[in-house]
Short mmCIF file of C-alpha atoms in Angstrom, two decimals:
data_model
loop_
_atom_site.label_atom_id
_atom_site.label_comp_id
_atom_site.label_asym_id
_atom_site.label_seq_id
_atom_site.Cartn_x
_atom_site.Cartn_y
_atom_site.Cartn_z
CA MET A 13 6.11 32.16 33.01
CA ARG A 14 7.90 32.47 29.68
CA ASP A 15 6.44 35.96 29.17
CA LEU A 16 6.99 37.05 32.79
CA PRO A 17 10.47 38.60 32.43
CA PHE A 18 9.19 40.76 29.54
CA GLN A 19 6.14 42.06 31.36
CA SER A 20 5.99 45.63 32.61
CA ALA A 21 7.27 46.37 36.07
CA ALA A 22 3.72 47.52 36.91
CA ASP A 23 2.29 44.10 36.02
CA GLN A 24 5.04 42.37 37.98
CA LEU A 25 4.29 44.53 41.02
CA SER A 26 0.62 43.59 40.70
CA ALA A 27 1.54 39.90 40.52
CA LEU A 28 3.68 40.29 43.65
CA ALA A 29 0.89 42.11 45.48
CA SER A 30 -1.71 39.45 44.60
CA GLY A 31 0.53 36.56 45.58
CA GLU A 32 0.61 35.19 42.04
CA ILE A 33 4.40 35.09 42.37
CA SER A 34 6.82 35.78 45.20
CA SER A 35 9.77 38.12 45.07
CA ALA A 36 12.10 35.15 45.56
CA GLU A 37 10.53 33.35 42.58
CA LEU A 38 10.67 36.43 40.35
CA LEU A 39 14.31 36.96 41.24
CA GLU A 40 15.13 33.38 40.23
CA VAL A 41 13.43 33.95 36.86
CA TYR A 42 15.76 36.85 36.20
CA LEU A 43 18.84 35.07 37.52
CA SER A 44 18.07 32.19 35.17
CA ARG A 45 17.86 34.53 32.19
CA ILE A 46 21.02 36.32 33.23
CA GLY A 47 22.78 32.98 33.35
CA ALA A 48 21.49 32.08 29.90
CA HIS A 49 22.06 35.37 28.04
CA ASN A 50 24.27 37.84 29.87
CA GLU A 51 27.59 36.33 28.85
CA ARG A 52 26.75 37.01 25.22
CA LEU A 53 25.30 40.49 25.74
CA ASN A 54 27.65 41.73 28.48
CA ALA A 55 24.93 43.93 29.95
CA ILE A 56 25.28 43.21 33.69
CA VAL A 57 28.89 43.45 34.87
CA THR A 58 28.54 42.77 38.60
CA LEU A 59 25.97 40.55 40.35
CA ASP A 60 24.92 40.62 44.00
CA VAL A 61 23.17 37.25 44.10
CA GLU A 62 23.50 36.34 47.77
CA ARG A 63 22.27 39.70 49.01
CA ALA A 64 19.50 39.83 46.38
CA ARG A 65 18.19 36.42 47.46
CA ARG A 66 18.30 37.47 51.10
CA GLU A 67 16.45 40.72 50.37
CA ALA A 68 13.86 38.98 48.18
CA GLY A 69 13.14 36.55 51.01
CA ASN A 70 12.87 39.44 53.46
CA ALA A 71 10.49 41.23 51.08
CA ASP A 72 8.21 38.18 50.97
CA ALA A 73 8.25 37.90 54.76
CA LYS A 74 7.46 41.58 55.17
CA ARG A 75 4.54 41.30 52.75
CA ALA A 76 3.19 38.30 54.64
CA SER A 77 3.37 40.23 57.92
CA GLY A 78 0.97 42.89 56.64
CA ALA A 79 3.48 45.70 57.09
CA GLU A 80 3.32 48.89 55.04
CA LEU A 81 5.17 48.42 51.75
CA GLY A 82 7.02 50.77 49.40
CA PRO A 83 6.07 51.38 45.74
CA LEU A 84 8.75 48.97 44.43
CA HIS A 85 8.40 46.28 47.07
CA GLY A 86 10.03 43.00 46.08
CA LEU A 87 10.84 44.03 42.50
CA PRO A 88 14.24 42.85 41.16
CA ILE A 89 16.06 45.67 39.36
CA THR A 90 19.52 46.69 38.21
CA VAL A 91 21.35 49.99 38.57
CA LYS A 92 23.94 51.65 36.40
CA ASP A 93 27.51 51.04 37.53
CA SER A 94 28.05 54.76 38.13
CA TYR A 95 26.03 54.63 41.38
CA GLU A 96 27.86 53.70 44.56
CA THR A 97 26.54 50.49 46.14
CA ALA A 98 27.56 49.51 49.66
CA GLY A 99 29.62 46.32 49.70
CA LEU A 100 29.40 45.91 45.92
CA ARG A 101 32.04 47.18 43.51
CA THR A 102 31.35 50.41 41.63
CA VAL A 103 33.68 50.68 38.64
CA CYS A 104 32.09 53.26 36.32
CA GLY A 105 34.10 51.66 33.50
CA ARG A 106 37.31 53.14 34.92
CA PRO A 107 40.47 51.04 35.36
CA ASP A 108 41.42 53.07 38.43
CA LEU A 109 38.16 52.00 40.12
CA LYS A 110 38.13 48.33 39.09
CA ASP A 111 38.52 47.21 42.72
CA TYR A 112 36.57 50.03 44.37
CA VAL A 113 33.94 48.82 46.87
CA PRO A 114 32.00 51.67 48.53
CA ASP A 115 30.93 51.48 52.16
CA ARG A 116 27.61 53.23 51.54
CA ASP A 117 24.91 53.50 48.89
CA ALA A 118 24.38 56.50 46.64
CA GLU A 119 21.37 58.50 47.79
CA ALA A 120 19.20 57.31 44.88
CA VAL A 121 20.17 53.68 45.56
CA ARG A 122 19.30 54.12 49.23
CA ARG A 123 15.86 55.41 48.21
CA LEU A 124 15.30 52.52 45.79
CA ARG A 125 16.10 50.01 48.54
CA ALA A 126 13.84 51.88 50.99
CA ALA A 127 11.03 51.60 48.43
CA GLY A 128 11.49 47.81 48.48
CA ALA A 129 13.50 47.27 45.30
CA VAL A 130 15.80 44.22 45.22
CA ILE A 131 19.02 45.11 43.41
CA ILE A 132 20.32 42.22 41.31
CA GLY A 133 23.50 43.91 40.11
CA LYS A 134 25.20 46.69 38.18
CA THR A 135 25.05 47.41 34.44
CA ASN A 136 27.73 48.31 31.92
CA MET A 137 28.61 51.78 30.68
CA PRO A 138 31.49 53.77 29.11
CA ALA A 139 34.34 54.96 31.29
CA GLY A 140 33.24 57.99 33.29
CA ASN A 141 29.85 58.21 31.48
CA GLN A 142 31.62 59.95 28.59
CA ASP A 143 30.46 58.11 25.46
CA VAL A 144 27.32 57.12 23.55
CA GLN A 145 28.25 53.44 23.54
CA ALA A 146 28.66 51.13 26.54
CA ASP A 147 32.28 50.07 26.15
CA ASN A 148 35.20 50.45 28.53
CA PRO A 149 38.68 49.03 29.22
CA VAL A 150 37.49 47.02 32.24
CA PHE A 151 34.45 45.13 30.93
CA GLY A 152 34.41 45.67 27.15
CA PRO A 153 31.35 46.42 24.99
CA THR A 154 27.68 45.67 25.57
CA LEU A 155 25.94 44.23 22.49
CA ASN A 156 22.55 45.27 21.14
CA PRO A 157 20.08 42.35 21.47
CA TRP A 158 18.39 43.28 18.20
CA ASN A 159 21.68 43.00 16.31
CA THR A 160 24.85 42.22 18.24
CA ALA A 161 26.94 43.96 15.57
CA ARG A 162 25.32 47.26 16.65
CA THR A 163 25.98 49.40 19.70
CA SER A 164 23.78 49.35 22.76
CA GLY A 165 24.10 53.12 23.04
CA GLY A 166 25.42 54.96 26.04
CA SER A 167 26.11 55.81 28.55
CA ALA A 168 23.43 53.58 30.14
CA GLY A 169 23.73 50.96 27.40
CA GLY A 170 24.12 47.98 29.70
CA GLY A 171 20.91 48.85 31.52
CA ALA A 172 18.97 49.29 28.30
CA VAL A 173 20.08 45.90 27.00
CA ALA A 174 19.33 44.19 30.32
CA THR A 175 15.82 45.67 30.33
CA ALA A 176 15.09 45.00 26.65
CA ALA A 177 16.34 41.39 26.84
CA GLY A 178 14.35 40.57 29.98
CA LEU A 179 17.24 40.34 32.45
CA THR A 180 15.76 42.87 34.91
CA ALA A 181 12.44 44.53 35.69
CA PHE A 182 13.99 47.91 34.90
CA ASP A 183 17.33 49.69 35.10
CA PHE A 184 17.94 52.85 37.08
CA GLY A 185 20.47 55.06 35.32
CA SER A 186 21.72 58.57 34.81
CA GLU A 187 22.52 60.93 32.00
CA ILE A 188 24.17 64.18 31.08
CA GLY A 189 23.38 64.34 27.36
CA GLY A 190 20.92 61.59 26.41
CA SER A 191 22.48 58.65 28.26
CA THR A 192 19.14 57.04 29.17
CA ARG A 193 17.16 58.15 26.10
CA ILE A 194 19.68 57.16 23.42
CA PRO A 195 20.07 53.53 24.60
CA SER A 196 16.29 53.32 25.06
CA HIS A 197 15.79 54.41 21.46
CA PHE A 198 18.42 51.95 20.20
CA ASN A 199 16.90 49.03 22.14
CA GLY A 200 13.17 49.71 21.80
CA LEU A 201 12.36 50.96 25.32
CA TYR A 202 10.69 53.81 27.14
CA GLY A 203 13.50 55.84 28.69
CA HIS A 204 13.17 58.84 30.96
CA LYS A 205 15.41 61.75 31.92
CA ALA A 206 14.10 63.28 35.14
CA THR A 207 13.80 67.00 35.69
CA TRP A 208 17.21 68.44 36.51
CA ARG A 209 18.02 68.22 40.23
CA SER A 210 14.75 66.45 41.11
CA ILE A 211 16.63 63.29 42.16
CA PRO A 212 19.88 63.74 44.11
CA LEU A 213 23.06 62.37 42.55
CA ILE A 214 24.97 62.18 45.82
CA GLY A 215 27.24 59.16 45.52
CA HIS A 216 27.19 59.10 41.73
CA VAL A 217 30.50 58.77 39.85
CA PRO A 218 31.73 61.35 39.11
CA GLY A 219 32.00 63.05 41.66
CA ALA A 220 32.21 60.00 43.97
CA PRO A 221 34.25 58.29 45.32
CA GLY A 222 35.63 59.86 48.45
CA VAL A 223 34.76 63.39 49.48
CA GLY A 224 33.55 64.03 45.93
CA ARG A 225 30.46 61.90 46.57
CA TRP A 226 28.74 64.90 48.18
CA GLY A 227 28.90 66.94 44.99
CA GLU A 228 26.54 66.68 42.02
CA SER A 229 27.86 67.05 38.48
CA ASP A 230 26.37 69.94 36.54
CA LEU A 231 23.81 68.98 33.83
CA ALA A 232 23.62 65.39 35.09
CA CYS A 233 20.24 63.86 35.95
CA ALA A 234 18.88 60.54 37.10
CA GLY A 235 16.84 58.45 34.70
CA ALA A 236 15.53 54.98 33.97
CA GLN A 237 14.77 52.53 31.16
CA VAL A 238 11.56 50.52 31.23
CA ARG A 239 9.32 48.37 29.04
CA GLU A 240 6.16 50.41 29.62
CA ALA A 241 5.96 54.13 30.31
CA ARG A 242 3.76 53.67 33.39
CA ASP A 243 6.64 51.79 35.06
CA LEU A 244 8.37 55.15 35.48
CA VAL A 245 5.80 56.48 37.95
CA PRO A 246 6.55 54.29 41.00
CA LEU A 247 10.30 54.69 40.60
CA LEU A 248 9.93 58.47 40.50
CA LEU A 249 7.73 58.32 43.59
CA ALA A 250 10.53 56.38 45.25
CA THR A 251 13.40 58.69 44.32
CA VAL A 252 12.25 62.27 43.65
CA GLY A 253 12.91 64.76 46.44
CA PRO A 254 15.68 66.95 47.86
CA PRO A 255 18.60 65.61 49.88
CA GLU A 256 18.31 65.88 53.64
CA ARG A 257 20.90 68.67 53.67
CA ASP A 258 18.35 70.96 51.97
CA GLY A 259 16.29 70.99 55.17
CA GLY A 260 12.65 71.98 54.77
CA PHE A 261 12.74 72.39 50.99
CA SER A 262 10.32 70.08 49.16
CA TYR A 263 9.75 69.04 45.56
CA THR A 264 6.50 67.73 44.11
CA LEU A 265 5.95 66.58 40.54
CA ALA A 266 3.14 68.39 38.74
CA PRO A 267 0.16 66.25 37.67
CA PRO A 268 -0.16 65.31 33.98
CA ARG A 269 -1.45 68.19 31.90
CA ALA A 270 -3.78 65.81 30.04
CA ASN A 271 -4.97 62.22 30.34
CA LYS A 272 -6.19 61.67 26.78
CA LEU A 273 -3.97 61.82 23.73
CA GLY A 274 -6.40 64.13 21.97
CA ASP A 275 -6.19 66.70 24.76
CA PHE A 276 -2.45 67.37 24.40
CA ARG A 277 -1.05 70.48 22.71
CA VAL A 278 1.95 69.17 20.79
CA ALA A 279 4.81 71.01 19.10
CA VAL A 280 6.70 68.82 16.63
CA TRP A 281 10.34 69.75 16.04
CA THR A 282 12.01 67.29 13.67
CA GLU A 283 13.93 69.38 11.15
CA ASP A 284 17.18 71.19 11.81
CA ALA A 285 20.10 71.71 9.45
CA LEU A 286 22.53 71.21 12.33
CA CYS A 287 21.39 67.59 12.74
CA PRO A 288 19.45 66.00 9.84
CA ILE A 289 17.62 62.72 10.47
CA ASP A 290 17.42 59.67 8.21
CA HIS A 291 14.43 58.12 6.43
CA ASP A 292 13.70 55.61 9.19
CA VAL A 293 13.39 58.33 11.82
CA GLU A 294 11.27 60.39 9.43
CA ALA A 295 8.96 57.38 9.03
CA ALA A 296 8.64 57.17 12.82
CA VAL A 297 7.67 60.85 12.90
CA ASP A 298 5.01 60.20 10.26
CA ASP A 299 3.60 57.30 12.30
CA ALA A 300 3.42 59.46 15.40
CA LEU A 301 1.79 62.35 13.56
CA THR A 302 -0.85 60.04 12.12
CA ALA A 303 -1.66 58.73 15.60
CA LEU A 304 -1.83 62.24 17.05
CA GLU A 305 -4.04 63.58 14.27
CA THR A 306 -6.36 60.56 14.53
CA ALA A 307 -6.68 61.17 18.27
CA GLY A 308 -7.51 64.83 17.66
CA ALA A 309 -4.49 66.34 19.40
CA LYS A 310 -3.58 69.95 18.66
CA VAL A 311 -0.38 69.60 16.62
CA ARG A 312 1.91 72.25 15.18
CA ARG A 313 4.91 71.19 13.10
CA GLN A 314 8.11 73.23 13.23
CA PRO A 315 6.76 76.16 15.28
CA ALA A 316 8.31 79.44 14.21
CA ASP A 317 8.50 80.58 17.83
CA LEU A 318 10.75 77.84 19.22
CA PRO A 319 12.57 79.28 22.26
CA VAL A 320 16.04 78.57 20.91
CA SER A 321 17.80 77.29 17.81
CA MET A 322 19.57 73.97 18.08
CA ALA A 323 22.85 75.71 17.20
CA THR A 324 22.57 78.12 20.15
CA SER A 325 21.36 75.44 22.56
CA HIS A 326 24.10 73.03 21.55
CA ASP A 327 26.82 75.65 21.87
CA VAL A 328 25.77 76.23 25.49
CA PHE A 329 25.48 72.48 26.08
CA LEU A 330 29.01 71.73 24.94
CA ARG A 331 30.52 74.50 27.06
CA LEU A 332 28.69 73.22 30.14
CA LEU A 333 29.30 69.56 29.31
CA PHE A 334 33.05 69.75 28.97
CA GLY A 335 33.20 72.00 32.00
CA ALA A 336 31.41 69.26 33.97
CA PHE A 337 33.68 66.56 32.56
CA THR A 338 36.79 68.28 33.88
CA TYR A 339 36.09 66.89 37.34
CA ASP A 340 36.94 63.36 36.18
CA ARG A 341 40.38 63.41 34.55
CA SER A 342 41.00 59.67 34.90
CA GLY A 343 40.67 59.22 31.13
CA LEU A 344 43.14 61.95 30.20
CA THR A 345 46.00 59.70 29.11
CA ALA A 346 48.86 60.51 26.76
CA ALA A 347 47.11 58.58 23.97
CA SER A 348 43.72 60.25 24.45
CA ASN A 349 45.30 63.71 24.73
CA ALA A 350 47.25 63.16 21.51
CA ALA A 351 44.09 62.03 19.70
CA LEU A 352 42.17 65.05 21.01
CA LEU A 353 44.85 67.53 19.92
CA ALA A 354 45.11 65.92 16.48
CA ARG A 355 41.37 66.11 15.87
CA ALA A 356 41.16 69.68 17.16
CA ALA A 357 43.93 70.70 14.75
CA GLN A 358 42.22 69.05 11.77
CA ARG A 359 38.95 70.97 11.95
CA PHE A 360 38.23 74.22 13.74
CA ARG A 361 34.51 73.83 14.49
CA THR A 362 34.27 70.36 15.95
CA GLU A 363 33.48 68.81 19.32
CA ALA A 364 37.23 68.27 19.74
CA ARG A 365 37.71 72.04 19.84
CA TYR A 366 34.88 72.37 22.35
CA ALA A 367 36.42 69.62 24.47
CA LEU A 368 39.77 71.34 24.49
CA ARG A 369 38.33 74.75 25.23
CA GLY A 370 35.83 73.49 27.80
CA THR A 371 38.40 71.48 29.72
CA PHE A 372 40.57 74.54 30.30
CA GLN A 373 37.97 77.34 30.32
CA SER A 374 38.00 80.00 33.01
CA HIS A 375 35.37 80.18 35.72
CA TYR A 376 34.12 83.41 34.12
CA SER A 377 33.65 81.60 30.81
CA TRP A 378 31.65 78.86 32.54
CA LEU A 379 29.50 81.47 34.29
CA GLN A 380 28.66 83.01 30.92
CA ALA A 381 27.46 79.61 29.68
CA ASP A 382 25.50 79.11 32.90
CA VAL A 383 23.72 82.46 32.48
CA ALA A 384 22.89 81.55 28.88
CA ARG A 385 21.51 78.19 30.07
CA HIS A 386 19.12 79.86 32.51
CA GLU A 387 17.96 82.37 29.90
CA ILE A 388 17.11 79.44 27.61
CA ARG A 389 15.25 77.76 30.47
CA GLU A 390 13.13 80.89 30.93
CA ARG A 391 12.26 80.90 27.24
CA TRP A 392 11.08 77.28 27.51
CA VAL A 393 8.86 78.23 30.47
CA GLU A 394 7.06 80.72 28.22
CA PHE A 395 6.84 78.22 25.36
CA PHE A 396 5.19 75.62 27.57
CA ARG A 397 2.38 78.02 28.38
CA GLU A 398 1.13 77.40 24.83
CA PHE A 399 2.24 73.78 24.39
CA ASP A 400 2.25 70.78 26.73
CA VAL A 401 5.03 68.79 25.07
CA VAL A 402 7.55 68.89 22.22
CA LEU A 403 7.99 65.76 20.09
CA MET A 404 11.53 65.32 18.69
CA PRO A 405 13.92 62.69 17.37
CA VAL A 406 16.27 61.03 19.85
CA THR A 407 19.15 60.54 17.41
CA PRO A 408 19.41 60.82 13.60
CA THR A 409 19.50 57.03 13.00
CA THR A 410 18.97 53.60 14.49
CA ALA A 411 21.84 52.06 16.47
CA PRO A 412 25.10 52.34 14.48
CA PRO A 413 27.85 49.70 14.47
CA HIS A 414 30.22 49.47 17.43
CA HIS A 415 33.08 51.94 17.34
CA ASN A 416 36.15 49.96 18.29
CA LYS A 417 38.54 52.84 18.97
CA PRO A 418 37.33 54.32 22.26
CA ILE A 419 40.35 56.60 22.62
CA ASP A 420 39.70 58.45 19.34
CA ARG A 421 36.35 59.90 20.39
CA PHE A 422 36.38 62.79 17.96
CA GLY A 423 37.44 61.01 14.78
CA ARG A 424 34.29 58.92 14.47
CA ARG A 425 31.54 59.24 11.86
CA ILE A 426 28.01 57.89 11.31
CA GLN A 427 26.00 57.52 8.11
CA VAL A 428 22.75 59.49 7.73
CA ASN A 429 20.95 58.67 4.48
CA GLY A 430 24.25 57.61 2.96
CA ARG A 431 26.10 60.77 3.98
CA SER A 432 28.91 60.94 6.49
CA ARG A 433 28.06 62.95 9.60
CA PRO A 434 29.85 63.60 12.91
CA TYR A 435 29.48 60.76 15.40
CA TRP A 436 28.40 63.25 18.07
CA ASP A 437 25.30 64.22 16.08
CA GLN A 438 23.83 61.43 18.20
CA VAL A 439 23.54 63.73 21.22
CA LYS A 440 22.32 66.93 19.56
CA TRP A 441 18.56 66.31 19.75
CA SER A 442 18.76 64.88 23.26
CA ALA A 443 20.94 67.71 24.56
CA VAL A 444 18.10 70.22 24.05
CA ALA A 445 16.36 68.84 27.16
CA ASN A 446 19.58 68.78 29.15
CA VAL A 447 20.13 72.50 28.61
CA ALA A 448 16.48 73.23 29.39
CA GLY A 449 16.58 71.08 32.53
CA SER A 450 13.33 69.54 31.32
CA PRO A 451 12.06 65.99 31.65
CA ALA A 452 12.03 63.91 28.47
CA THR A 453 10.68 60.44 27.74
CA THR A 454 11.38 58.18 24.77
CA VAL A 455 8.65 56.25 22.95
CA PRO A 456 9.37 53.10 20.87
CA VAL A 457 7.56 53.78 17.60
CA ARG A 458 8.36 51.18 14.93
CA THR A 459 10.90 48.73 13.53
CA ALA A 460 13.19 50.19 10.88
CA ARG A 461 14.18 48.67 7.55
CA ASP A 462 17.35 47.30 9.15
CA GLY A 463 15.28 45.45 11.76
CA LEU A 464 16.27 47.77 14.62
CA PRO A 465 13.89 49.76 16.84
CA VAL A 466 13.19 53.43 16.17
CA GLY A 467 11.96 55.76 18.90
CA LEU A 468 11.11 59.41 19.40
CA GLN A 469 11.32 61.56 22.51
CA VAL A 470 8.83 63.89 24.16
CA MET A 471 10.08 66.83 26.21
CA GLY A 472 7.95 68.79 28.67
CA PRO A 473 8.14 71.64 31.19
CA SER A 474 10.42 71.36 34.21
CA GLY A 475 8.63 69.36 36.91
CA GLY A 476 6.34 67.96 34.23
CA ASP A 477 7.72 64.42 34.34
CA LEU A 478 4.24 62.94 34.73
CA THR A 479 3.11 64.87 31.64
CA THR A 480 5.82 63.46 29.37
CA ILE A 481 5.34 59.97 30.83
CA LYS A 482 1.56 60.04 30.31
CA PHE A 483 1.98 61.33 26.76
CA ALA A 484 4.54 58.60 26.02
CA GLU A 485 2.23 55.97 27.48
CA LEU A 486 -0.76 57.08 25.41
CA LEU A 487 1.21 57.53 22.19
CA GLY A 488 2.98 54.20 22.63
CA GLN A 489 -0.38 52.44 22.89
CA GLU A 490 -1.18 53.65 19.36
CA LEU A 491 2.21 52.61 17.96
CA GLU A 492 4.44 49.54 18.14
CA GLY A 493 5.65 50.08 21.69
CA TYR A 494 8.10 47.75 23.39
CA GLN A 495 8.72 44.41 21.69
CA PRO A 496 11.04 41.67 23.03
CA PRO A 497 14.14 41.23 20.84
CA PRO A 498 13.29 38.04 18.88
CA THR A 499 16.61 36.26 19.48
CA PHE A 500 16.26 36.63 23.25
CA ALA A 501 12.50 36.32 23.68
#
C-alpha cells in the first residue's frame, strides 16, 4: 500500500479491474497523501472531496454490475485549474476569477468523466497560463518536491508536482509553449503535448468563461503528466476527437511507427547557438545516445537537413504566442505594463519587444506568421518521411530557483554553465513542437549533480502521438525513468 500512490496509472487500473482495490479505497489513499503533503507543496488548490467520494462509490457499483466501463474507470485524477469544472471553482490563477464557479465542464473534462475518471481537484498554475513557473496572486507558488527552493515549472506546475509526489494518479493539463513538458522535466515525469487540435479546448481558460468558452486559443494543446509513458494511452483514447460541432469529421491517432527501440529512426537535435544547454542536460543526451546505440537504433546527430532553424521557428512562435495571449488582458495592469515597457526599451531584441509588438500587431501581421507556421509544418512532414522521431532537450537546465517577481516577466535570468541567459530560454526547445503542431513526450533520464531530475523530449509527426509515447516508454526503460521524490516517498 505504501508504494500504491507511486504506481503507474496503468497498474492502478489493473488493480481496480481485478478487485485488488476499489476506487473508493484508492481515492482515500490519495486524499490521505494530499492531507499529509499538499499544504507544504501547494500543488492542488481546490478539492472536490464530497463529489469524488460519491463518484468513486458509483464507479465501484457500476463495476460490480458488470456494465461496460471506460478506459479510466474509477481512477482518481486531477485537472489543471484552467479547465472549467461544473460546480467547482475555476480560477486559472487570476484574481478576477477567484470566485468563478462554472455551470458546465470543459469538453475535455466531460470526456474524462465519461471515461470513468474520478476528479479529486484542481492543480496550481500561473495566472492565465502565461509563465514557466506555477505562481499566481491567488494561490502563491507551487514547490518542487525534489527541492522546495526550486520552481515546479509551468504552466502546469501544480499538476506535475501532484503527480510526482503521489497525490494523484495523473494530471490532465494544457500547454501553449511547453507547459506540460517543462514541469515534467523539472519533476522527473513523462509529460505529453498532444497533436495540435486533436483534443478540443472548449471551456479552457482563456477563452472561457462566458461566451469565450466556445473558442480555442491558437497554439494551445491539451496534455498530461504521468509516471509511466504507457499511462498516456488510455487518457488519449478518452479525450482525442473532434467537438460535436464538427459533425461527421473524425480523428484517429496513427499506430506507433515501431515497437522496438532498435527499429526507430532517430534524429538528435541538441545543439543550437540560440539556446545552449548545460552539462547536466548534455550528460542526459549522452545517456540516451548510449541506450539508443546499444539497442541498434538508426541515429543521426545534428542532421544538416533540419526543416527549420530554431531562430526562424522561435520568431514565428513568439508572434503567434503573443497574438494568442491578447485575448486575456486580465494581467495587463499599470505595474506590468510599466515593467514591460521598461524592459522593451532596455534591449531591442528581447521577448519584451515581441510581447509589445505581438499584443498590438495587425491581423495582416498575424496572418503572415500563420502562413509561416504552416510552411514549417509542411517541412516537418517531409522530414518525418526519413525519421520517426526527433530527440531534443526540454530546457537548458534543471529546475531553477523560484522567481519571486511575477510582474517583471522579462527582466529575469537563468544560469547555464555559469553564464547568464534569458529566463525565456526555457521555452525555446519546447516551442519547436508547438509551431510544428506535433506531439512531443518527455522522458526522465537521470538525476543531475544538484539532485534534480533531468529529462529529454521526443517529437514526432502530427497524429503520431502513439509513436512518441512508445519511444518514450522504451527509452525510459533503459534509463532512470520516474523515481519518487525521496522526501515525499
